[in-house]
Amino acid sequence: MRRIGVTGSLALLVGLWLIAPTTRSEPPILRQVGIRVLALRDAPSPEATFDTELPFLSQVEVLERRNDAWLKVRDVASEAMGWVHASALLDVKALLDGEARRLADARQLSRGELDLAGSGLERAVRRTHLAEREELDLGYRRLDAILASPALDLHPSEIAAFRFEGGLARWPEAAP
Amino acid sequence: MSQRQDRPKRHHRTFAVLTVAASLLAASAHGQRDRTEVYDYCEETSFCEPARWMNRAVRTVWTAFRLDKARQRLTPAEAHALGRGAAAAYLSRHPIAEDPSLQRYVNLVGRSVAAASTRPEVFDGYRFVLVESDAVQALALPDAIVLITRGLARLAGDEDTLAAALAHEIAHVEHHDARKAIRNRRWRAFWRASLLTALFETGGIPDMGGLSTVLSGMADELTDVLETRGHARAAEHAADAAAARLLSRAGYDPYALVELMTKLESIGANRSSSLLSTHPPAHERLARLRTLLSGPVPRPPARTARYTAALGAPTSIQTNDDRP
């Protein structure tokens, strides 16, 4: 009787162990936005429309994957969903350190700049660069001017119209 | 901001072995050297020499770790700062074309191609800047800033060939080639400095300072390397192959790459172009491309018309190179 009890208990434990992996839910795959502004597109295509944009370092949950290139994601903060290209997300969690952390601690970064941690580091590098080579000031001013120019501020719809006019095919949606 | 990417473990091991070897070399040589010098405080204590030995070793290892930044993938923020620094270094010597419609046109072509890349999303998006220079040159910098001279844009002669030139640069961005271009140079500088310091106690290992100092130094090196030496030959051939794929996916004629190479080859005889001096010979690239591509496909006249409207009708090749 005792042997049956022990055997039964062992069988129950083995059974539970076998069942457990099938009933356990997969942990959510969380990633961070790795670009300044990320559009949540309605479909997995560069030409798909979008209503929502997420800032740098927003946390998203990956829901679906197509062709290893396009991911359906949900913004953890707002619950908004959409398609993004995998290259827009960081592989691992990014943390502030180095110059950006020092500037943040010294309150030389505004909240917005802290969100765009790249700006803090860029400013520190520029300061160091100019301290070493004053003549680069002209180069930085030229660069600032062209990057802020409306000529480079292109809406996706303009690119789509340009492609259509030039007989370039529409982007196909990524196949499931 | 810090982002530790998925570097292969074997790189860690190689780096650790090389670092320890460099440390021991520098430190042991210094230990011997220091024994010949007389310091009062060293005579008073037996701990002085080991301490100096350790100090040198720690400094060498720390410098190696700082230089290792050139081996790592850059975080978005680092690429952003480095790309801008390198672009500023180049633009301090070359003016930008003062024509918004022309800049817009080049960006429309470039971004049409970049959307076909395996890396279409970058921190601030792809930015293409047309530089006012007759030199035949293009540079792909970190953070996807692509500088192209008017000389190269005019040499292209039509939109598909211009797209081919930009596709080649986008492929360099896709492959992170800018970082790789300075990696070898950094390591050569480090070993040279270590050896000089170890054997002759001259020169000294550079004090790399903080991250901003590292990145600003890398920015200067990057423009210098790309303007004078270019990428490794293998990287150029890989970029050509990737450019053919990009053009095809974007809807442009991939055979435009062959036309671009043919034009570069034709000016090679009478011009020491920057692009020619920093790339493998055009005939070598042509031979490889012809094995990948079949032949030209029809190009809608609308593309030629808008290219001509933006850059003017194709003209004969100029013979003066204004490379700095």
Short mmCIF file of C-alpha atoms in Angstrom, two decimals:
data_model
loop_
_atom_site.label_atom_id
_atom_site.label_comp_id
_atom_site.label_asym_id
_atom_site.label_seq_id
_atom_site.Cartn_x
_atom_site.Cartn_y
_atom_site.Cartn_z
CA MET A 1 0.00 0.00 0.00
CA ARG A 2 2.82 2.31 0.95
CA ARG A 3 4.68 1.45 -2.27
CA ILE A 4 1.60 2.32 -4.30
CA GLY A 5 1.37 5.67 -2.52
CA VAL A 6 4.99 6.54 -3.24
CA THR A 7 4.74 5.42 -6.86
CA GLY A 8 1.52 7.36 -7.29
CA SER A 9 3.05 10.50 -5.84
CA LEU A 10 6.04 10.20 -8.14
CA ALA A 11 3.78 9.63 -11.14
CA LEU A 12 1.76 12.69 -10.17
CA LEU A 13 4.91 14.83 -9.89
CA VAL A 14 6.21 13.60 -13.26
CA GLY A 15 2.80 14.28 -14.79
CA LEU A 16 2.73 17.81 -13.40
CA TRP A 17 6.28 18.40 -14.64
CA LEU A 18 5.29 17.26 -18.14
CA ILE A 19 2.14 19.37 -18.19
CA ALA A 20 3.67 22.50 -16.68
CA PRO A 21 5.59 23.75 -19.76
CA THR A 22 2.52 23.45 -21.94
CA THR A 23 0.33 25.45 -19.61
CA ARG A 24 2.92 28.08 -18.67
CA SER A 25 2.46 31.33 -20.63
CA GLU A 26 5.44 32.73 -22.55
CA PRO A 27 6.95 35.90 -21.04
CA PRO A 28 6.31 38.98 -23.17
CA ILE A 29 9.13 40.04 -25.49
CA LEU A 30 9.91 43.62 -24.54
CA ARG A 31 12.11 45.89 -26.65
CA GLN A 32 13.01 49.58 -26.72
CA VAL A 33 12.63 52.09 -29.53
CA GLY A 34 16.12 52.83 -30.89
CA ILE A 35 15.35 55.78 -33.17
CA ARG A 36 14.27 59.35 -32.45
CA VAL A 37 10.65 58.92 -33.58
CA LEU A 38 9.07 55.59 -34.52
CA ALA A 39 5.84 55.38 -36.53
CA LEU A 40 3.42 52.58 -35.67
CA ARG A 41 2.27 51.60 -39.15
CA ASP A 42 -1.07 50.07 -40.08
CA ALA A 43 0.61 47.36 -42.19
CA PRO A 44 4.10 45.84 -42.54
CA SER A 45 5.29 48.12 -45.35
CA PRO A 46 7.35 51.33 -45.53
CA GLU A 47 4.46 53.01 -47.35
CA ALA A 48 1.75 52.04 -44.85
CA THR A 49 -0.01 54.91 -43.11
CA PHE A 50 0.31 55.62 -39.40
CA ASP A 51 -1.46 57.60 -36.67
CA THR A 52 0.82 57.03 -33.68
CA GLU A 53 4.49 57.85 -33.19
CA LEU A 54 6.63 56.72 -30.25
CA PRO A 55 9.66 58.58 -28.85
CA PHE A 56 13.17 57.17 -28.39
CA LEU A 57 13.47 54.52 -25.65
CA SER A 58 9.71 53.81 -25.45
CA GLN A 59 9.09 50.24 -24.39
CA VAL A 60 7.10 48.00 -26.71
CA GLU A 61 5.94 44.40 -26.59
CA VAL A 62 6.51 42.27 -29.69
CA LEU A 63 3.31 40.46 -30.69
CA GLU A 64 4.04 39.05 -34.15
CA ARG A 65 6.93 38.71 -36.57
CA ARG A 66 6.97 38.64 -40.38
CA ASN A 67 10.01 37.80 -42.54
CA ASP A 68 12.28 38.60 -39.58
CA ALA A 69 12.01 42.21 -40.70
CA TRP A 70 8.60 43.48 -39.63
CA LEU A 71 7.24 43.25 -36.10
CA LYS A 72 3.76 43.90 -34.79
CA VAL A 73 4.22 45.68 -31.48
CA ARG A 74 2.16 47.20 -28.66
CA ASP A 75 3.34 50.32 -26.82
CA VAL A 76 3.49 49.39 -23.15
CA ALA A 77 2.49 52.89 -22.00
CA SER A 78 -0.41 53.68 -24.35
CA GLU A 79 -1.45 50.18 -25.54
CA ALA A 80 -1.28 51.51 -29.13
CA MET A 81 -0.46 48.79 -31.67
CA GLY A 82 1.16 48.83 -35.08
CA TRP A 83 3.88 47.47 -37.37
CA VAL A 84 7.52 48.54 -37.16
CA HIS A 85 10.72 47.47 -38.91
CA ALA A 86 13.00 45.39 -36.66
CA SER A 87 15.93 47.77 -37.27
CA ALA A 88 14.05 50.47 -35.32
CA LEU A 89 14.26 48.54 -32.04
CA LEU A 90 17.23 48.00 -29.76
CA ASP A 91 18.34 44.44 -29.06
CA VAL A 92 18.88 45.03 -25.36
CA LYS A 93 17.79 47.57 -22.82
CA ALA A 94 19.64 50.85 -23.11
CA LEU A 95 20.64 52.71 -19.98
CA LEU A 96 22.10 56.13 -19.53
CA ASP A 97 25.74 56.26 -18.57
CA GLY A 98 28.90 58.17 -19.31
CA GLU A 99 28.49 61.71 -20.55
CA ALA A 100 24.72 61.57 -20.75
CA ARG A 101 24.47 60.41 -17.13
CA ARG A 102 26.93 63.09 -15.97
CA LEU A 103 25.02 65.80 -17.82
CA ALA A 104 21.74 64.51 -16.44
CA ASP A 105 23.13 64.52 -12.90
CA ALA A 106 24.42 68.05 -13.38
CA ARG A 107 20.95 69.04 -14.62
CA GLN A 108 22.43 70.21 -17.91
CA LEU A 109 19.87 68.13 -19.77
CA SER A 110 16.22 69.01 -19.93
CA ARG A 111 13.63 66.27 -19.54
CA GLY A 112 13.14 66.22 -23.31
CA GLU A 113 16.86 65.94 -23.93
CA LEU A 114 17.12 63.20 -21.39
CA ASP A 115 14.48 61.30 -23.33
CA LEU A 116 16.55 61.91 -26.43
CA ALA A 117 19.73 60.84 -24.71
CA GLY A 118 21.57 61.11 -28.00
CA SER A 119 21.33 64.88 -27.93
CA GLY A 120 23.18 65.06 -24.63
CA LEU A 121 26.06 62.98 -25.84
CA GLU A 122 26.15 64.78 -29.17
CA ARG A 123 26.41 68.11 -27.38
CA ALA A 124 29.24 66.86 -25.18
CA VAL A 125 31.14 65.49 -28.17
CA ARG A 126 30.67 68.73 -30.09
CA ARG A 127 31.98 70.74 -27.14
CA THR A 128 35.08 68.55 -26.87
CA HIS A 129 35.56 68.57 -30.64
CA LEU A 130 35.39 72.37 -30.86
CA ALA A 131 37.68 72.82 -27.87
CA GLU A 132 40.32 70.83 -29.76
CA ARG A 133 39.71 72.30 -33.22
CA GLU A 134 38.06 75.71 -33.40
CA GLU A 135 37.96 75.66 -37.20
CA LEU A 136 35.27 72.96 -37.08
CA ASP A 137 32.74 75.55 -35.95
CA LEU A 138 32.03 76.37 -39.60
CA GLY A 139 31.42 72.70 -40.37
CA TYR A 140 29.01 72.30 -37.46
CA ARG A 141 27.12 75.45 -38.49
CA ARG A 142 26.82 74.22 -42.08
CA LEU A 143 25.64 70.83 -40.87
CA ASP A 144 23.06 72.34 -38.48
CA ALA A 145 21.71 74.51 -41.28
CA ILE A 146 21.23 71.71 -43.79
CA LEU A 147 19.81 69.22 -41.28
CA ALA A 148 17.26 71.79 -40.12
CA SER A 149 16.37 72.66 -43.70
CA PRO A 150 12.78 71.88 -44.80
CA ALA A 151 14.37 70.35 -47.91
CA LEU A 152 15.37 67.31 -45.88
CA ASP A 153 12.11 67.08 -43.94
CA LEU A 154 10.25 64.62 -46.15
CA HIS A 155 6.90 63.10 -45.26
CA PRO A 156 6.45 59.44 -46.26
CA SER A 157 3.60 60.48 -48.54
CA GLU A 158 6.01 62.72 -50.52
CA ILE A 159 8.38 59.82 -51.03
CA ALA A 160 5.48 57.62 -52.12
CA ALA A 161 4.35 60.27 -54.63
CA PHE A 162 7.92 60.65 -55.90
CA ARG A 163 8.19 56.90 -56.41
CA PHE A 164 4.86 56.76 -58.20
CA GLU A 165 5.82 59.63 -60.52
CA GLY A 166 9.09 57.88 -61.41
CA GLY A 167 7.41 54.57 -62.18
CA LEU A 168 8.89 52.86 -59.13
CA ALA A 169 6.69 50.05 -57.83
CA ARG A 170 4.79 50.32 -54.57
CA TRP A 171 6.33 48.47 -51.64
CA PRO A 172 4.63 45.11 -51.16
CA GLU A 173 3.47 44.21 -47.68
CA ALA A 174 5.61 41.63 -45.89
CA ALA A 175 4.01 38.21 -46.37
CA PRO A 176 2.83 36.35 -43.25
CA MET B 1 23.55 55.81 -22.58
CA SER B 2 24.91 52.32 -22.80
CA GLN B 3 23.92 49.48 -24.98
CA ARG B 4 25.81 46.22 -24.89
CA GLN B 5 25.20 44.50 -28.15
CA ASP B 6 25.59 40.85 -29.02
CA ARG B 7 29.28 40.67 -29.80
CA PRO B 8 30.55 37.17 -30.41
CA LYS B 9 32.29 35.70 -27.36
CA ARG B 10 35.42 34.82 -29.33
CA HIS B 11 36.03 38.55 -29.82
CA HIS B 12 35.99 39.01 -26.07
CA ARG B 13 38.55 36.24 -25.65
CA THR B 14 40.80 37.60 -28.41
CA PHE B 15 40.58 41.07 -26.98
CA ALA B 16 41.35 39.86 -23.44
CA VAL B 17 44.43 37.91 -24.61
CA LEU B 18 45.73 40.82 -26.68
CA THR B 19 45.14 43.26 -23.85
CA VAL B 20 46.96 41.13 -21.29
CA ALA B 21 49.83 40.60 -23.72
CA ALA B 22 50.12 44.34 -24.35
CA SER B 23 49.95 45.07 -20.64
CA LEU B 24 52.68 42.58 -19.78
CA LEU B 25 54.89 43.81 -22.60
CA ALA B 26 54.56 47.44 -21.60
CA ALA B 27 54.73 46.78 -17.90
CA SER B 28 57.70 44.41 -17.90
CA ALA B 29 59.75 46.66 -20.14
CA HIS B 30 58.97 49.57 -17.88
CA GLY B 31 59.94 47.60 -14.86
CA GLN B 32 63.37 47.01 -16.34
CA ARG B 33 63.73 50.58 -17.43
CA ASP B 34 62.69 51.95 -14.10
CA ARG B 35 65.30 49.91 -12.27
CA THR B 36 68.03 52.04 -13.86
CA GLU B 37 66.50 55.26 -12.61
CA VAL B 38 67.11 56.63 -9.17
CA TYR B 39 64.26 58.12 -7.23
CA ASP B 40 64.67 59.08 -3.64
CA TYR B 41 61.25 57.83 -2.67
CA CYS B 42 61.94 54.49 -4.32
CA GLU B 43 64.99 53.99 -2.18
CA GLU B 44 62.93 54.61 0.90
CA THR B 45 60.31 51.98 0.16
CA SER B 46 60.35 48.64 -1.58
CA PHE B 47 56.75 49.09 -2.76
CA CYS B 48 57.53 51.85 -5.22
CA GLU B 49 58.58 49.78 -8.19
CA PRO B 50 55.73 47.24 -8.06
CA ALA B 51 53.33 50.13 -7.67
CA ARG B 52 54.72 51.85 -10.73
CA TRP B 53 54.60 48.54 -12.58
CA MET B 54 50.95 48.10 -11.67
CA ASN B 55 50.14 51.70 -12.53
CA ARG B 56 51.53 51.26 -16.02
CA ALA B 57 49.68 47.98 -16.51
CA VAL B 58 46.36 49.41 -15.36
CA ARG B 59 46.82 52.42 -17.61
CA THR B 60 47.54 50.23 -20.60
CA VAL B 61 44.52 48.01 -19.98
CA TRP B 62 42.30 51.04 -19.48
CA THR B 63 43.52 52.61 -22.72
CA ALA B 64 42.90 49.32 -24.52
CA PHE B 65 39.32 49.26 -23.25
CA ARG B 66 38.81 52.83 -24.42
CA LEU B 67 40.20 52.02 -27.86
CA ASP B 68 37.94 49.01 -27.92
CA LYS B 69 35.06 51.44 -28.48
CA ALA B 70 36.09 51.33 -32.14
CA ARG B 71 35.47 47.57 -32.14
CA GLN B 72 32.00 47.73 -30.66
CA ARG B 73 28.79 48.44 -32.41
CA LEU B 74 27.93 52.03 -31.63
CA THR B 75 24.83 52.82 -29.63
CA PRO B 76 22.34 55.07 -31.44
CA ALA B 77 23.50 58.05 -29.38
CA GLU B 78 27.18 57.36 -30.07
CA ALA B 79 26.60 56.92 -33.80
CA HIS B 80 24.57 60.15 -33.77
CA ALA B 81 27.39 62.12 -32.14
CA LEU B 82 30.15 60.49 -34.19
CA GLY B 83 28.34 60.93 -37.51
CA ARG B 84 27.74 64.61 -36.86
CA GLY B 85 31.31 65.18 -35.75
CA ALA B 86 32.69 63.50 -38.85
CA ALA B 87 30.29 65.39 -41.13
CA ALA B 88 31.28 68.69 -39.48
CA ALA B 89 34.96 67.92 -40.05
CA TYR B 90 34.28 67.36 -43.77
CA LEU B 91 31.90 70.32 -44.15
CA SER B 92 34.35 72.71 -42.52
CA ARG B 93 36.36 72.32 -45.75
CA HIS B 94 33.53 71.95 -48.30
CA PRO B 95 30.44 74.16 -48.69
CA ILE B 96 26.97 72.70 -49.07
CA ALA B 97 25.06 73.20 -52.35
CA GLU B 98 22.76 76.20 -51.77
CA ASP B 99 19.77 74.84 -53.65
CA PRO B 100 16.91 73.48 -51.50
CA SER B 101 15.11 71.87 -54.45
CA LEU B 102 18.28 70.04 -55.45
CA GLN B 103 18.90 68.87 -51.87
CA ARG B 104 15.29 67.72 -51.73
CA TYR B 105 15.61 65.80 -54.99
CA VAL B 106 18.77 63.99 -53.84
CA ASN B 107 17.03 63.09 -50.57
CA LEU B 108 13.95 61.78 -52.37
CA VAL B 109 16.11 59.50 -54.51
CA GLY B 110 18.23 58.41 -51.56
CA ARG B 111 15.34 57.70 -49.24
CA SER B 112 13.49 55.80 -51.98
CA VAL B 113 16.47 53.46 -52.06
CA ALA B 114 17.11 53.43 -48.30
CA ALA B 115 13.59 52.10 -47.63
CA ALA B 116 14.70 48.90 -49.41
CA SER B 117 17.63 48.46 -47.04
CA THR B 118 17.77 45.77 -44.37
CA ARG B 119 18.38 48.71 -42.04
CA PRO B 120 15.79 51.28 -43.12
CA GLU B 121 15.34 52.74 -39.64
CA VAL B 122 18.23 54.71 -38.16
CA PHE B 123 18.25 57.16 -35.25
CA ASP B 124 17.43 60.35 -37.19
CA GLY B 125 16.57 58.82 -40.57
CA TYR B 126 18.77 58.86 -43.65
CA ARG B 127 20.03 62.34 -44.61
CA PHE B 128 21.73 62.95 -47.96
CA VAL B 129 23.74 66.15 -48.29
CA LEU B 130 24.91 67.44 -51.67
CA VAL B 131 28.29 69.11 -51.31
CA GLU B 132 29.42 71.86 -53.65
CA SER B 133 32.53 70.28 -55.11
CA ASP B 134 33.62 69.02 -58.52
CA ALA B 135 35.50 66.15 -56.91
CA VAL B 136 33.92 62.74 -57.53
CA GLN B 137 33.33 61.67 -53.97
CA ALA B 138 30.74 60.22 -51.56
CA LEU B 139 31.03 59.39 -47.87
CA ALA B 140 28.69 57.31 -45.71
CA LEU B 141 29.00 58.34 -42.07
CA PRO B 142 27.53 56.81 -38.90
CA ASP B 143 23.97 57.87 -38.10
CA ALA B 144 23.23 57.53 -41.84
CA ILE B 145 24.56 60.91 -42.97
CA VAL B 146 25.59 60.49 -46.60
CA LEU B 147 27.67 63.23 -48.22
CA ILE B 148 27.82 63.28 -52.02
CA THR B 149 29.58 65.85 -54.18
CA ARG B 150 27.97 67.63 -57.09
CA GLY B 151 30.81 66.22 -59.21
CA LEU B 152 29.63 62.65 -58.61
CA ALA B 153 25.93 63.53 -58.93
CA ARG B 154 26.64 65.18 -62.30
CA LEU B 155 28.86 62.33 -63.46
CA ALA B 156 25.93 59.94 -62.84
CA GLY B 157 24.02 61.52 -65.74
CA ASP B 158 20.60 60.12 -64.86
CA GLU B 159 18.46 59.25 -61.85
CA ASP B 160 19.08 55.51 -61.87
CA THR B 161 22.84 56.01 -61.88
CA LEU B 162 22.58 58.61 -59.12
CA ALA B 163 20.49 56.08 -57.18
CA ALA B 164 23.26 53.52 -57.79
CA ALA B 165 25.87 55.83 -56.25
CA LEU B 166 23.63 56.46 -53.24
CA ALA B 167 22.76 52.75 -52.94
CA HIS B 168 26.46 51.94 -52.63
CA GLU B 169 26.74 54.41 -49.73
CA ILE B 170 23.55 53.12 -48.10
CA ALA B 171 25.07 49.64 -48.22
CA HIS B 172 28.06 50.97 -46.27
CA VAL B 173 25.62 52.28 -43.63
CA GLU B 174 23.81 48.93 -43.63
CA HIS B 175 27.11 47.10 -43.02
CA HIS B 176 28.41 49.55 -40.34
CA ASP B 177 31.51 50.04 -42.51
CA ALA B 178 32.42 53.49 -41.15
CA ARG B 179 33.16 52.04 -37.73
CA LYS B 180 35.10 49.18 -39.26
CA ALA B 181 37.15 51.63 -41.34
CA ILE B 182 38.70 53.22 -38.27
CA ARG B 183 38.94 50.04 -36.22
CA ASN B 184 42.09 48.75 -37.83
CA ARG B 185 43.70 52.16 -37.77
CA ARG B 186 42.96 52.49 -34.05
CA TRP B 187 44.48 49.14 -33.26
CA ARG B 188 47.60 49.88 -35.31
CA ALA B 189 48.00 53.15 -33.40
CA PHE B 190 47.54 51.36 -30.10
CA TRP B 191 50.12 48.64 -30.80
CA ARG B 192 52.59 51.18 -32.13
CA ALA B 193 52.16 53.32 -29.02
CA SER B 194 52.40 50.30 -26.73
CA LEU B 195 55.54 49.05 -28.41
CA LEU B 196 57.24 52.45 -28.41
CA THR B 197 56.37 52.97 -24.79
CA ALA B 198 57.47 49.51 -23.79
CA LEU B 199 60.77 49.42 -25.63
CA PHE B 200 61.96 53.01 -25.71
CA GLU B 201 59.73 54.87 -23.26
CA THR B 202 58.97 57.41 -25.96
CA GLY B 203 55.72 58.46 -27.52
CA GLY B 204 53.53 57.08 -24.81
CA ILE B 205 50.14 55.49 -24.90
CA PRO B 206 47.57 58.18 -25.66
CA ASP B 207 45.38 59.33 -22.84
CA MET B 208 41.92 58.71 -24.25
CA GLY B 209 39.97 60.57 -21.58
CA GLY B 210 36.16 60.34 -21.48
CA LEU B 211 33.68 59.11 -24.04
CA SER B 212 33.28 62.53 -25.65
CA THR B 213 37.04 62.71 -26.22
CA VAL B 214 37.05 59.21 -27.70
CA LEU B 215 34.20 60.02 -30.07
CA SER B 216 35.53 63.42 -31.17
CA GLY B 217 38.89 61.77 -31.91
CA MET B 218 37.12 59.04 -33.86
CA ALA B 219 35.21 61.67 -35.86
CA ASP B 220 38.45 63.27 -37.07
CA GLU B 221 39.99 59.91 -37.89
CA LEU B 222 36.88 58.81 -39.74
CA THR B 223 36.82 61.70 -42.21
CA ASP B 224 40.55 61.32 -42.72
CA VAL B 225 40.31 57.56 -43.35
CA LEU B 226 37.32 57.81 -45.68
CA GLU B 227 38.78 60.67 -47.71
CA THR B 228 42.26 59.25 -48.08
CA ARG B 229 42.06 55.46 -47.79
CA GLY B 230 38.43 54.46 -48.04
CA HIS B 231 36.99 51.16 -46.87
CA ALA B 232 38.61 47.76 -47.11
CA ARG B 233 38.48 46.20 -50.57
CA ALA B 234 36.19 43.41 -49.37
CA ALA B 235 33.81 45.98 -47.88
CA GLU B 236 33.63 47.82 -51.22
CA HIS B 237 32.78 44.66 -53.14
CA ALA B 238 30.18 43.71 -50.52
CA ALA B 239 28.68 47.20 -50.81
CA ASP B 240 28.49 46.86 -54.61
CA ALA B 241 26.63 43.55 -54.31
CA ALA B 242 24.28 44.98 -51.67
CA ALA B 243 23.69 48.07 -53.82
CA ALA B 244 22.56 45.88 -56.72
CA ARG B 245 20.04 44.20 -54.41
CA LEU B 246 18.88 47.55 -53.02
CA LEU B 247 18.34 49.06 -56.47
CA SER B 248 16.41 46.04 -57.62
CA ARG B 249 14.15 46.08 -54.55
CA ALA B 250 13.62 49.83 -54.80
CA GLY B 251 12.56 49.56 -58.46
CA TYR B 252 15.61 51.23 -60.00
CA ASP B 253 17.68 49.60 -62.73
CA PRO B 254 20.49 47.66 -60.98
CA TYR B 255 22.50 47.77 -64.21
CA ALA B 256 22.99 51.48 -63.44
CA LEU B 257 25.81 50.29 -61.16
CA VAL B 258 27.66 48.97 -64.19
CA GLU B 259 27.12 52.29 -65.95
CA LEU B 260 28.46 54.14 -62.92
CA MET B 261 31.58 51.95 -62.84
CA THR B 262 32.08 52.44 -66.58
CA LYS B 263 31.94 56.21 -66.12
CA LEU B 264 34.36 56.04 -63.22
CA GLU B 265 36.69 53.91 -65.29
CA SER B 266 36.47 56.36 -68.20
CA ILE B 267 37.56 59.29 -66.04
CA GLY B 268 40.22 57.23 -64.34
CA ALA B 269 42.66 57.73 -67.20
CA ASN B 270 42.69 61.51 -67.03
CA ARG B 271 41.76 62.27 -63.46
CA SER B 272 42.97 61.26 -60.03
CA SER B 273 39.51 61.31 -58.53
CA SER B 274 39.02 60.91 -54.79
CA LEU B 275 36.50 58.14 -55.37
CA LEU B 276 38.89 56.29 -57.63
CA SER B 277 41.80 56.56 -55.23
CA THR B 278 39.80 55.22 -52.27
CA HIS B 279 38.02 52.35 -54.06
CA PRO B 280 39.17 49.18 -55.81
CA PRO B 281 39.86 49.65 -59.55
CA ALA B 282 36.64 50.24 -61.50
CA HIS B 283 37.43 47.41 -63.96
CA GLU B 284 37.70 44.97 -61.05
CA ARG B 285 34.34 46.11 -59.67
CA LEU B 286 32.82 45.97 -63.14
CA ALA B 287 33.92 42.38 -63.65
CA ARG B 288 32.28 41.33 -60.38
CA LEU B 289 29.08 43.27 -61.05
CA ARG B 290 28.66 41.80 -64.54
CA THR B 291 28.48 38.35 -62.98
CA LEU B 292 25.58 39.55 -60.80
CA LEU B 293 23.56 41.57 -63.29
CA SER B 294 22.01 40.67 -66.63
CA GLY B 295 21.42 43.89 -68.52
CA PRO B 296 19.74 47.28 -68.46
CA VAL B 297 15.97 47.55 -68.08
CA PRO B 298 13.85 50.36 -69.55
CA ARG B 299 13.79 53.58 -67.51
CA PRO B 300 10.73 55.85 -67.58
CA PRO B 301 11.44 59.26 -69.15
CA ALA B 302 9.94 60.94 -66.06
CA ARG B 303 13.06 60.00 -64.08
CA THR B 304 15.44 61.43 -66.67
CA ALA B 305 13.35 64.60 -66.88
CA ARG B 306 13.41 65.28 -63.16
CA TYR B 307 17.13 64.49 -62.93
CA THR B 308 17.81 67.02 -65.70
CA ALA B 309 15.57 69.57 -63.98
CA ALA B 310 17.51 69.17 -60.73
CA LEU B 311 21.09 68.72 -61.89
CA GLY B 312 21.07 69.79 -65.52
CA ALA B 313 21.67 67.81 -68.68
CA PRO B 314 24.61 65.40 -68.60
CA THR B 315 27.82 67.09 -69.73
CA SER B 316 31.30 65.97 -70.59
CA ILE B 317 33.51 64.91 -67.72
CA GLN B 318 35.55 67.62 -66.06
CA THR B 319 39.25 67.21 -65.68
CA ASN B 320 40.09 69.22 -62.58
CA ASP B 321 40.03 67.51 -59.25
CA ASP B 322 39.56 69.87 -56.30
CA ARG B 323 40.32 67.28 -53.68
CA PRO B 324 41.68 69.04 -50.60
#
